[in-house]
Short mmCIF file of C-alpha atoms and ligand atoms in Angstrom, two decimals:
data_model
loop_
_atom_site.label_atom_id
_atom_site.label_comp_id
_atom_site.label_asym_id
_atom_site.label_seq_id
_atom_site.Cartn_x
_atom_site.Cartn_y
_atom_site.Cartn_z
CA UNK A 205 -3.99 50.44 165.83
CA UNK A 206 -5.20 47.32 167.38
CA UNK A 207 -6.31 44.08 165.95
CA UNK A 208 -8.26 41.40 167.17
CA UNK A 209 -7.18 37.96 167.30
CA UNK A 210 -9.42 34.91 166.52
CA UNK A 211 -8.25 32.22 168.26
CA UNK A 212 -7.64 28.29 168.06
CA UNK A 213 -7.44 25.42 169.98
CA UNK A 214 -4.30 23.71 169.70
CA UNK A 215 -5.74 20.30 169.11
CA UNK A 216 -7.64 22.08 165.89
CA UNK A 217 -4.39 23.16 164.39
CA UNK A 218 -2.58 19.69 165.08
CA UNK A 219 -5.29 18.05 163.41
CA UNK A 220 -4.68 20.44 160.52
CA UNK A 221 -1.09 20.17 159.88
CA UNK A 222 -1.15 16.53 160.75
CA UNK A 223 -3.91 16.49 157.41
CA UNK A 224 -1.57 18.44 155.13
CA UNK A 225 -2.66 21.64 156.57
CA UNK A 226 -0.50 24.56 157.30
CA UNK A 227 -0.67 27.24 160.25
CA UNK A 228 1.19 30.73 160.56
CA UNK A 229 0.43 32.80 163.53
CA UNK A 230 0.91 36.44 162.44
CA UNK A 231 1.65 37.30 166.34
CA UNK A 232 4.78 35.53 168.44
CA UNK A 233 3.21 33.11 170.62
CA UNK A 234 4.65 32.56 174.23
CA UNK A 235 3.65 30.34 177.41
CA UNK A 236 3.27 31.62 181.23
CA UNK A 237 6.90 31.38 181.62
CA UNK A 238 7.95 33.91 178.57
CA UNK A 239 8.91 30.97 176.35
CA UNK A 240 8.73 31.56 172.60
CA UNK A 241 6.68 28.58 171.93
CA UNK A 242 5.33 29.77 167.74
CA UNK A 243 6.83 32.39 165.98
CA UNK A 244 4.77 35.25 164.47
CA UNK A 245 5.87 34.27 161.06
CA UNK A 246 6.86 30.82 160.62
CA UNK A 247 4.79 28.56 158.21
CA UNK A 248 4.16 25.47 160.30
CA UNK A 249 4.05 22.11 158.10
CA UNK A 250 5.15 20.21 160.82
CA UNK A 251 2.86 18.73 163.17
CA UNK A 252 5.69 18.33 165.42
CA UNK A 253 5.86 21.71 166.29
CA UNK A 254 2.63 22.16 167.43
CA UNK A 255 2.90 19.28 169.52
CA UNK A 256 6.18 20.69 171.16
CA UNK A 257 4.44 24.15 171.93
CA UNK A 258 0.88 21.96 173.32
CA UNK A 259 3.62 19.88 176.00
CA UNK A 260 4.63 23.35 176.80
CA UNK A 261 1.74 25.16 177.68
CA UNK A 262 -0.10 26.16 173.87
CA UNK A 263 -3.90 25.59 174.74
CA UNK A 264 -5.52 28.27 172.46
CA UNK A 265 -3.59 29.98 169.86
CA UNK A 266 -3.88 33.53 168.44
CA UNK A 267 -4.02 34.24 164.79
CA UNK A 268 -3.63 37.40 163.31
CA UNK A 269 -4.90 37.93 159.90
CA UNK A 270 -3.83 41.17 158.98
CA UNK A 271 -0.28 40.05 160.50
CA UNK A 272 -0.69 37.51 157.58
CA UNK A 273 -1.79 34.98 159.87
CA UNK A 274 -3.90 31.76 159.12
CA UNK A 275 -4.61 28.40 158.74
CA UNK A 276 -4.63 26.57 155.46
CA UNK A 277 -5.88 23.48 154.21
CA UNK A 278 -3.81 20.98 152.22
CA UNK A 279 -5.21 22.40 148.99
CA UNK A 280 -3.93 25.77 150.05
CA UNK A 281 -7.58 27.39 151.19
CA UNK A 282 -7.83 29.55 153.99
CA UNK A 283 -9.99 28.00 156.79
CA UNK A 284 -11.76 30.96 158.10
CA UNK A 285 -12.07 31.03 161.93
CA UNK A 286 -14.71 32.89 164.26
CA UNK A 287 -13.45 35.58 166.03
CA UNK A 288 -12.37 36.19 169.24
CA UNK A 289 -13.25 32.58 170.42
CA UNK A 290 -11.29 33.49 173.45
CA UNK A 291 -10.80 36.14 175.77
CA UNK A 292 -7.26 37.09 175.33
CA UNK A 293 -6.37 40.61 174.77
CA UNK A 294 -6.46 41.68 171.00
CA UNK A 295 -3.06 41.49 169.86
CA UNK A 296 -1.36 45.58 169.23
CA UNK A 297 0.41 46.64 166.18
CA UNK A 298 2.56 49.73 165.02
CA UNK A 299 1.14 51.46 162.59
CA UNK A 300 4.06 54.72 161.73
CA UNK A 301 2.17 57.76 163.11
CA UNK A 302 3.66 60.42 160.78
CA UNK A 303 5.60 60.05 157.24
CA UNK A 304 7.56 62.89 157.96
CA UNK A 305 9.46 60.95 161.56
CA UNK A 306 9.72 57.59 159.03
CA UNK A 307 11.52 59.96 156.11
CA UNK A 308 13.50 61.13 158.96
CA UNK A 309 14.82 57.92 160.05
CA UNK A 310 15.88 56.66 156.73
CA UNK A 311 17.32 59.75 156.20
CA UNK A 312 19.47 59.05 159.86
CA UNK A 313 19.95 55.54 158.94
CA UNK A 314 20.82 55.68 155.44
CA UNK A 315 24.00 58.18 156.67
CA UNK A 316 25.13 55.69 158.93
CA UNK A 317 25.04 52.42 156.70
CA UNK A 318 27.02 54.42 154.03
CA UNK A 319 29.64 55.03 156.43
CA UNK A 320 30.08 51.49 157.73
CA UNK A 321 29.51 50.50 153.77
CA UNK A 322 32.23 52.55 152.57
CA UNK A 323 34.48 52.03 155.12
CA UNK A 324 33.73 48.16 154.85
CA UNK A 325 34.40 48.69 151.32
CA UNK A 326 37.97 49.45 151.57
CA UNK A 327 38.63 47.32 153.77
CA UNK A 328 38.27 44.58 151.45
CA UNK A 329 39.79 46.07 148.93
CA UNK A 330 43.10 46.41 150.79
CA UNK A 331 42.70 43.03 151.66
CA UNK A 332 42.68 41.80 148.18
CA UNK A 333 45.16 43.79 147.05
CA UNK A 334 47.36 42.88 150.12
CA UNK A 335 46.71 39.16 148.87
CA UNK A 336 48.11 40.08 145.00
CA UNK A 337 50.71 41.83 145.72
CA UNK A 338 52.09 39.03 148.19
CA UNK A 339 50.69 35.84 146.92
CA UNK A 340 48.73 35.45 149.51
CA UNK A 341 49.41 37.27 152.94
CA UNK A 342 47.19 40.16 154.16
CA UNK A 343 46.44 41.39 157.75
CA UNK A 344 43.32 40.10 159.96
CA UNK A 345 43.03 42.82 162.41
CA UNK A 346 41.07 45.42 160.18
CA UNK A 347 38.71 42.91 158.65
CA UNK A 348 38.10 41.86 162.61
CA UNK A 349 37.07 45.66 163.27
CA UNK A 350 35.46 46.30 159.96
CA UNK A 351 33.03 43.19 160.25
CA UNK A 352 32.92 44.08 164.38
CA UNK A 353 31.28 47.39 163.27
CA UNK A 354 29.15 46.15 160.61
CA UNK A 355 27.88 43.06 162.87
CA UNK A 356 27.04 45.68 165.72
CA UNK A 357 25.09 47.78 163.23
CA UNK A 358 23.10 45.35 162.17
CA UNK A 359 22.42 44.25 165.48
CA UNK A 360 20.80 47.45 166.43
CA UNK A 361 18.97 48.16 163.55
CA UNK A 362 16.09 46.05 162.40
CA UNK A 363 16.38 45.69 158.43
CA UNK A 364 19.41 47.89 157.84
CA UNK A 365 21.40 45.36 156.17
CA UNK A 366 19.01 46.55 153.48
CA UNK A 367 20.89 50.12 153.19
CA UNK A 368 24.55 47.71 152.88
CA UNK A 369 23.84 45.67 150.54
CA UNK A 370 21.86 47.94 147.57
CA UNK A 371 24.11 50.35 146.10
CA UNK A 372 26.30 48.98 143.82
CA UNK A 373 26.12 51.14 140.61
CA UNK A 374 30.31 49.76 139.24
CA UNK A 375 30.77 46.84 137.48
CA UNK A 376 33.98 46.76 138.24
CA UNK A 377 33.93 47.09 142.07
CA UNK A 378 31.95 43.84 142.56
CA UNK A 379 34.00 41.69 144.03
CA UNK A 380 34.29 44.32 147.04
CA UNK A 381 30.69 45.15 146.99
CA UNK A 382 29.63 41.12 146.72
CA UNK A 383 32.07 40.50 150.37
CA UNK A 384 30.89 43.43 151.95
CA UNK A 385 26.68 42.32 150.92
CA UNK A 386 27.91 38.65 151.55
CA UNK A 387 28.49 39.37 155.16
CA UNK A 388 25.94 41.84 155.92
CA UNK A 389 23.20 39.31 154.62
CA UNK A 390 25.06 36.51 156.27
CA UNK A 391 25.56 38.08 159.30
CA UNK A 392 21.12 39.51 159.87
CA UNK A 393 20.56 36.03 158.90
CA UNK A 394 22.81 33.55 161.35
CA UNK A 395 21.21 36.30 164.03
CA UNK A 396 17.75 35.30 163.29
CA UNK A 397 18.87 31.95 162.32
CA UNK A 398 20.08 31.51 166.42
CA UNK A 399 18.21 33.65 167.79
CA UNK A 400 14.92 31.65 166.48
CA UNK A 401 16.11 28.32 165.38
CA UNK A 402 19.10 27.31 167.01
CA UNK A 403 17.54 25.97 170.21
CA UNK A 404 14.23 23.86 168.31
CA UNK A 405 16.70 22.57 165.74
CA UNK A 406 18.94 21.15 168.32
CA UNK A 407 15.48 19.18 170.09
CA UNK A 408 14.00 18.31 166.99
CA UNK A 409 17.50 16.68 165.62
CA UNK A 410 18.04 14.92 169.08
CA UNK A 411 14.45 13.92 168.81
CA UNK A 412 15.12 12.36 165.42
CA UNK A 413 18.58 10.79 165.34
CA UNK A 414 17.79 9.11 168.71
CA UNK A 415 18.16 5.54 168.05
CA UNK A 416 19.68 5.59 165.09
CA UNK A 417 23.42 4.45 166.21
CA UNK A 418 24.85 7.24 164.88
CA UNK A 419 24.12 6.41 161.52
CA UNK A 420 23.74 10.09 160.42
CA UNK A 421 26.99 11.94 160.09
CA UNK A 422 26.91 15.23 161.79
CA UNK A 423 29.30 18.14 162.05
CA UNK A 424 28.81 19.60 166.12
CA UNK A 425 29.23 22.73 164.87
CA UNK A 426 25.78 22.65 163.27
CA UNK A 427 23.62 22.70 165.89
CA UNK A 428 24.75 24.48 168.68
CA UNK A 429 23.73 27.88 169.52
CA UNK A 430 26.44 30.00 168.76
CA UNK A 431 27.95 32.53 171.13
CA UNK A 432 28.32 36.01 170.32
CA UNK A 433 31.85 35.93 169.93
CA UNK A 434 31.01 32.31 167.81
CA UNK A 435 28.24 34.54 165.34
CA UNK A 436 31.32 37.21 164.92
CA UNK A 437 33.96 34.83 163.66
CA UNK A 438 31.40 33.15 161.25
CA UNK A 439 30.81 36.93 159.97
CA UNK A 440 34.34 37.33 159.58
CA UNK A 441 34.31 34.16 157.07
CA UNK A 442 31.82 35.53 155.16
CA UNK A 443 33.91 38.75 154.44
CA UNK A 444 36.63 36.68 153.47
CA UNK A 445 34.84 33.94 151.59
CA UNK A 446 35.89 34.90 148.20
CA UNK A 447 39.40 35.69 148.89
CA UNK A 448 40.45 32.69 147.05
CA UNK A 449 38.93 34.75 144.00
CA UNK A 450 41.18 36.67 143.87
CA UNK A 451 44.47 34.70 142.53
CA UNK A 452 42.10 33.84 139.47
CA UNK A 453 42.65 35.18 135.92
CA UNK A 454 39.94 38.17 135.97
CA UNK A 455 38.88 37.70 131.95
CA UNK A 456 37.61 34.16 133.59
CA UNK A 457 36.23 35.07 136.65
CA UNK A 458 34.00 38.25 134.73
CA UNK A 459 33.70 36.14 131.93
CA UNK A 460 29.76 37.15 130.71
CA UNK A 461 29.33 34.10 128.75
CA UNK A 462 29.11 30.99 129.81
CA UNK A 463 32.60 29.09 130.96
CA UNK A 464 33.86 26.23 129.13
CA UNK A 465 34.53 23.51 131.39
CA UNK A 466 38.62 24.15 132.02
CA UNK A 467 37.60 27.64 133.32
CA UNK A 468 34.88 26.53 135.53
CA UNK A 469 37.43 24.15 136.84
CA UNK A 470 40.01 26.99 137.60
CA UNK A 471 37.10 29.21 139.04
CA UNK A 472 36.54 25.94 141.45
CA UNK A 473 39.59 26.61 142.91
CA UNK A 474 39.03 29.75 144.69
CA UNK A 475 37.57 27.54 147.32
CA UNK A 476 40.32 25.15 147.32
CA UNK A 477 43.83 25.42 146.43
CA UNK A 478 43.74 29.21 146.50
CA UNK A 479 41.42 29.20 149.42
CA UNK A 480 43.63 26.74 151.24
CA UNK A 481 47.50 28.78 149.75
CA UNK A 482 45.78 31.93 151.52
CA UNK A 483 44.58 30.05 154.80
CA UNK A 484 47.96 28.49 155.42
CA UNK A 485 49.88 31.41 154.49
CA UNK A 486 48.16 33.63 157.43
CA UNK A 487 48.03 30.58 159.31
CA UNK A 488 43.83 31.17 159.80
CA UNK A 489 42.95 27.94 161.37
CA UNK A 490 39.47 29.48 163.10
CA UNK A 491 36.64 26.69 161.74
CA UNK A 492 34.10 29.34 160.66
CA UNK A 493 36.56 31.04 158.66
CA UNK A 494 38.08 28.00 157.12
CA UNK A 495 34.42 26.57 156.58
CA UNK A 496 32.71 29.54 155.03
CA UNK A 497 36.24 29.99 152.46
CA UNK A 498 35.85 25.98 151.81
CA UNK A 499 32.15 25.06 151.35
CA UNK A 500 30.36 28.23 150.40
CA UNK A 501 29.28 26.28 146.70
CA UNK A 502 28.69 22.89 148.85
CA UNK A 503 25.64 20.85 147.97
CA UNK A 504 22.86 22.21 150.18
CA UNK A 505 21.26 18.53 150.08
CA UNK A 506 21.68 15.25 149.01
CA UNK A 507 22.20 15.12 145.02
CA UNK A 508 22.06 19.19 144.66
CA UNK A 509 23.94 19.28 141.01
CA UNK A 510 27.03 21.52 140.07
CA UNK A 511 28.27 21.85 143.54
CA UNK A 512 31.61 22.08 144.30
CA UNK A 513 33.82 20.61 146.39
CA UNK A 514 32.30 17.40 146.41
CA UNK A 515 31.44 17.05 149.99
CA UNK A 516 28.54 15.26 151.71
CA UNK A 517 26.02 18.25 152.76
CA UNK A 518 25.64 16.55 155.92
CA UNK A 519 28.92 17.59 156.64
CA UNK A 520 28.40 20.89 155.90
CA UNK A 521 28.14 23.38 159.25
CA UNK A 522 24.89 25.73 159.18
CA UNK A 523 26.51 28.53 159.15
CA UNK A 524 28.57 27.58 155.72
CA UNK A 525 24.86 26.89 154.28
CA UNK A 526 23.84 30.28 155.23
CA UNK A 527 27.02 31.90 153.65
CA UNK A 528 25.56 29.97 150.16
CA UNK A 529 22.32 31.51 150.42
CA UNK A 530 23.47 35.15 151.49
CA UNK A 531 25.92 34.07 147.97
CA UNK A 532 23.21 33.11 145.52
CA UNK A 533 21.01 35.94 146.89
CA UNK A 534 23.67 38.46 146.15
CA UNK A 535 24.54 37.00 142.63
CA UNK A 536 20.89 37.64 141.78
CA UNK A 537 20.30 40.57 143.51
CA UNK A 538 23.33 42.73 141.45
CA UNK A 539 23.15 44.45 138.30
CA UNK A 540 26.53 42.46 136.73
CA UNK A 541 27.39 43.67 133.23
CA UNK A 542 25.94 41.21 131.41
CA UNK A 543 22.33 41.14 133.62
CA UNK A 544 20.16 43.46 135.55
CA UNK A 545 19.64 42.83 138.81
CA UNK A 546 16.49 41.47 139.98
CA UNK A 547 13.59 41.85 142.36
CA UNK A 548 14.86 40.87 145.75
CA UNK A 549 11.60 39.81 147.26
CA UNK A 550 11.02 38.13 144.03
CA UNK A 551 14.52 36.04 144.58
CA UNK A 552 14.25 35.40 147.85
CA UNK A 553 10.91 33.51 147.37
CA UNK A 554 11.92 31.53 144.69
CA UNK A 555 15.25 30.54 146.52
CA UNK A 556 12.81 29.45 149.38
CA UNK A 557 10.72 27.74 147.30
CA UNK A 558 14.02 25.72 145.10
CA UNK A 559 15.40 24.58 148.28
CA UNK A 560 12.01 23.84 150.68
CA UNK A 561 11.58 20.81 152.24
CA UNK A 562 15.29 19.60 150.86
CA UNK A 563 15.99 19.03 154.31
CA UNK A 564 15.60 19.59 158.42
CA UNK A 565 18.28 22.22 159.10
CA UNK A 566 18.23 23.61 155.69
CA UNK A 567 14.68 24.59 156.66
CA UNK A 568 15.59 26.43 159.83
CA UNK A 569 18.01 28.55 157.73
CA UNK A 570 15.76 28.85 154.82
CA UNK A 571 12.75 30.41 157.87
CA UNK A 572 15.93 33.00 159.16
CA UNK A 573 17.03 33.48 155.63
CA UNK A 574 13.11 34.72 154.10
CA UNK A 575 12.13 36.79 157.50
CA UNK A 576 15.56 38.45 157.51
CA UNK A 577 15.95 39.66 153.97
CA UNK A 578 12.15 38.79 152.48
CA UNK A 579 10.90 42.23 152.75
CA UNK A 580 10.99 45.51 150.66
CA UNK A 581 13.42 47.57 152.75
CA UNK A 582 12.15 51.13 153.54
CA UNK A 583 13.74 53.87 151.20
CA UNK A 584 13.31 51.88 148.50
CA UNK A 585 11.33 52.21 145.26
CA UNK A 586 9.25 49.33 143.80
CA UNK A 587 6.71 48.87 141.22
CA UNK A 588 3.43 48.02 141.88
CA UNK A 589 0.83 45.80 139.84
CA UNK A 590 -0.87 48.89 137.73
CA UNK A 591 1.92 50.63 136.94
CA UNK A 592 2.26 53.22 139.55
CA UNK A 593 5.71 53.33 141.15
CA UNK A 594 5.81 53.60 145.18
CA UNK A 595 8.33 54.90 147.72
CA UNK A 596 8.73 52.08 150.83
CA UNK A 597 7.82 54.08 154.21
CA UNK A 598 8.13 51.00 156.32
CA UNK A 599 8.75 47.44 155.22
CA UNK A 600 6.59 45.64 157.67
CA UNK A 601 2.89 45.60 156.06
CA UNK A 602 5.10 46.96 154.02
CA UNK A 603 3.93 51.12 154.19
CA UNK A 604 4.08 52.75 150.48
CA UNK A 605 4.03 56.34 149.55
CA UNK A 606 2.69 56.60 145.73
CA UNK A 607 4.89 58.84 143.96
CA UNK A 608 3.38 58.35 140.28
CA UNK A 609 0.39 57.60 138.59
CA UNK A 610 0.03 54.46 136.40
CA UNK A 611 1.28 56.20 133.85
CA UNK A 612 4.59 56.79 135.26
CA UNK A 613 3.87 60.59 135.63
CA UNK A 614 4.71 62.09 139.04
CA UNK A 615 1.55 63.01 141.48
CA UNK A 616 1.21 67.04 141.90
CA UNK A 617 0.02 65.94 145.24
CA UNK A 618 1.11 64.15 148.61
CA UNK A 619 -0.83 60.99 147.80
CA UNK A 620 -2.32 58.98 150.62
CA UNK A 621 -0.37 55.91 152.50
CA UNK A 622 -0.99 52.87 151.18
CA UNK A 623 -0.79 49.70 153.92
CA UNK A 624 -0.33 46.41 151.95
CA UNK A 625 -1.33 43.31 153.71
CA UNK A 626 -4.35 42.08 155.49
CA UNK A 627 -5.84 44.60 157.56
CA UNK A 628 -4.76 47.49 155.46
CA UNK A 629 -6.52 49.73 152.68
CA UNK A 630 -5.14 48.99 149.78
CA UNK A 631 -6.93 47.49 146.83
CA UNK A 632 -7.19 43.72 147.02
CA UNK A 633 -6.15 43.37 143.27
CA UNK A 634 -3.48 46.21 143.94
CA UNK A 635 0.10 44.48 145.00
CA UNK A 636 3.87 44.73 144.55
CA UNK A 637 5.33 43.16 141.35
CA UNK A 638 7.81 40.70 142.17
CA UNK A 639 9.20 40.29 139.09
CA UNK A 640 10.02 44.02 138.48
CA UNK A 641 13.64 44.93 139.83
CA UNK A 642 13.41 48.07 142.48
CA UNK A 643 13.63 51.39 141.12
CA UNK A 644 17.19 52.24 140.66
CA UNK A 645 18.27 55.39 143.71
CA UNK A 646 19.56 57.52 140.89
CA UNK A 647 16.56 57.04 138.88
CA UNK A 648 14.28 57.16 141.45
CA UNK A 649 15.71 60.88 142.46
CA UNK A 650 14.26 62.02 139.30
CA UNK A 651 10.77 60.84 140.21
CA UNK A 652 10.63 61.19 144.00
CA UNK A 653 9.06 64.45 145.32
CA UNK A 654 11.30 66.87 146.82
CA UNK A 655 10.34 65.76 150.47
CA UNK A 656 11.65 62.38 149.76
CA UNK A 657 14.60 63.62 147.76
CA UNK A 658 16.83 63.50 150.77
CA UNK A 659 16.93 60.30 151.31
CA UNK A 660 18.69 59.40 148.56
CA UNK A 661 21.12 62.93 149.44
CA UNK A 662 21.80 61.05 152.46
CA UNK A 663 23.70 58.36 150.21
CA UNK A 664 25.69 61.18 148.57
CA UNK A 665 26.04 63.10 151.26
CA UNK A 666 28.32 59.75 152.52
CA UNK A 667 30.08 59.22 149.79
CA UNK A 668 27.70 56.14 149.20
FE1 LIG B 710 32.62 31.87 145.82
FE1 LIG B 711 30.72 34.70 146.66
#
């Protein structure tokens, strides 16, 4: 279905942003030459930006509302623009033709990821027990080829870290569930993260340390663009992140309450002496490994409080930043026995929102981090404002399939699609609730009309 585009000048939306303003595009913006110049859902607060796509060709910029598009004020209203002030051609977006191809592609998609997932799975748990039984020595060449196959799978499909990273139903198998999620999160986001990032967070640095003497300590692993082969090894740290974990006393390390300060000091060392014992037994020497192992609980910014080691987050490479926030976002995520788990849409905002504006780089990865794992992935169930629960059909807009009634009573009838967003017909009061967890898969089978049944089979029918 296509959508117009208003457009505006360039100069406008400097002026904006330089007033406290903010502008998102809702559509990727390019110049003659196929450079990326705005991207489609990047919140611009920096003037800077703008300025940077205007000496590269911007003149007058799209903006697509129901792509959640707009331009903001400093108080936060929406500054409504006249349409079509250009000529450009309206802007074209995929709207899924037919529920039954979309159930049909979870279905496919959902088989795969609990193959890789499973497989991933015992992988790590080999590893760790390799590691026990030793002291310390275990064998790199699976994890290599476990992590090569879940970084290629990810790769080709948009979202799917989604299906990797939601089924854990054991309390006890959390450790192996958390390194397997860890590094599927880790790895969608370091893709966006250089695919998107990299290359403006390298000019805007240079532009902003130059003249400075070298005052600013830097790590040059931070902002380069990684190479494929770079992004792989980094993925293969955060599999192994929390080895160290696993030469600490388990009654501490599932401890529900909260730790008294000599076990929180012996949970520390999983990222130092027992990181380090298992590093330098296997003689792993590869930076990204050692780095994600080392500083995945290191200070994200200056004077971030219980952090641990104590080392200046300055010093700490992107990549080891990302492996915190894939971490945290995990922690929350999981049902653990003594919490359920919670909305991840919910946690990812307020993750954005507790480490915004903290600092330059930090930013870049907190952008990859919230388009990357922000959404409601497709197959899932959530909960929406009145009640009603709804099956995900596609998590851009996102697409929803009602499958109760407020009530909680399952429909007798297909119900109509339900497109959330601008541009789409749902109610304007009618929206997700964040703060409700998504629908459990076993739970939801109960609920979900036989025609969506089998996408949750295809988890069972993988052993996921
Ligand atoms: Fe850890
Ligand atoms: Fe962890």
């Amino acid at each position: 279905m296509p959508v117009a585009a208003a457009h505006c000048s360039i100069d406008r939306l400097i002026a904006v942003v330089e007033n406290g303003g903010r502008v998102r595009t809702g559509v990727d913006v390019h110049n003659k030459e196929g450079v990326l110049l705005l991207e489609k859902s990047v919140l611009v607060a920096d003037p800077d930006i703008l300025r940077k796509a205007k000496a590269q060709g911007a003149k007058l910029v799209p903006i697509v509302e129901q792509e959640e598009g707009g331009i903001w004020d400093k108080t936060g209203r929406r500054i409504v623009l006249a349409a079509d002030e250009g000529n450009e051609a309206p802007v074209k977006v995929a709207v899924p033709s037919s529920i039954e191809r979309k159930i049909s592609e979870i279905v496919e998609i959902k088989k795969a990821a609990a193959v890789k997932y499973e497989k991933a799975k015992a992988t790590i748990k080999q590893t760790l027990t390799a590691i026990k039984q030793t002291g310390g020595e275990f064998d790199l060449e699976p994890i290599a080829a476990t992590v090569g196959e879940l970084f290629d799978f990810v790769s080709k499909n948009e979202n799917a870290f989604a299906y990797l990273t939601r089924e854990i139903f054991s309390y006890d198998d959390y450790l192996y569930n958390h390194s397997v999620n860890v590094c599927t999160i880790g790895t969608v986001v370091m893709q966006k993260f250089n695919a998107s990032f990299s290359a403006a967070v390298n000019v805007f640095l240079n532009d902003h340390t130059a003249g400075t003497s070298g005052a600013v300590p830097r790590d040059d692993h931070s902002f380069l663009y990684f190479t494929p082969s770079e992004l792989l090894d980094i993925s293969i740290g955060y599999f192994m992140h929390d080895l160290g974990k696993v030469l600490i006393n388990p009654k501490v390390l599932n401890k529900p309450d909260k730790l008294t300060p000599e076990e929180f000091e012996e949970v520390k060392t999983h990222v130092t002496d027992k990181a380090r014992q298992i590093l330098q037994k296997n003689r792993l020497t590869d930076p990204y490994i050692v780095d994600d192992c080392l500083y995945h609980h290191a200070a994200l910014y200056d004077g971030e409080e219980r952090c641990y080691p104590n080392q200046d987050h300055r010093l700490v490479p992107a990549y080891a930043k990302v492996c915190k926030l894939a971490d945290i976002y995990d922690a929350m995520t999981s049902r653990r026995c003594y919490k359920e788990a919670l909305n991840p849409v919910g946690v990812v905002t307020d993750i954005f929102y507790h480490y915004a504006r903290k600092d330059p780089l930090l930013q870049y990865a907190l952008h990859a981090f919230i388009k990357s794992v922000g959404i409601y992935p497709a197959g899932s169930v959530v909960t929406l404002s009145n009640g009603q629960l709804a099956y995900v059909l596609d998590s851009s807009g996102p697409v929803l399939l009602p499958v109760t009634d407020p009530k909680g009573e399952s429909l007798t009838r297909q119900p109509e699609m339900i497109v959330m967003g601008r541009g789409g017909n749902a109610p304007p009061t009618l929206t997700i609730d964040r703060y409700r967890p998504l629908v459990c898969p076993l739970d939801a089978y109960n609920i979900l009309p036989p025609y969506l049944r089998r996408t949750i089979d295809a988890d069972a029918d993988s052993g996921g």
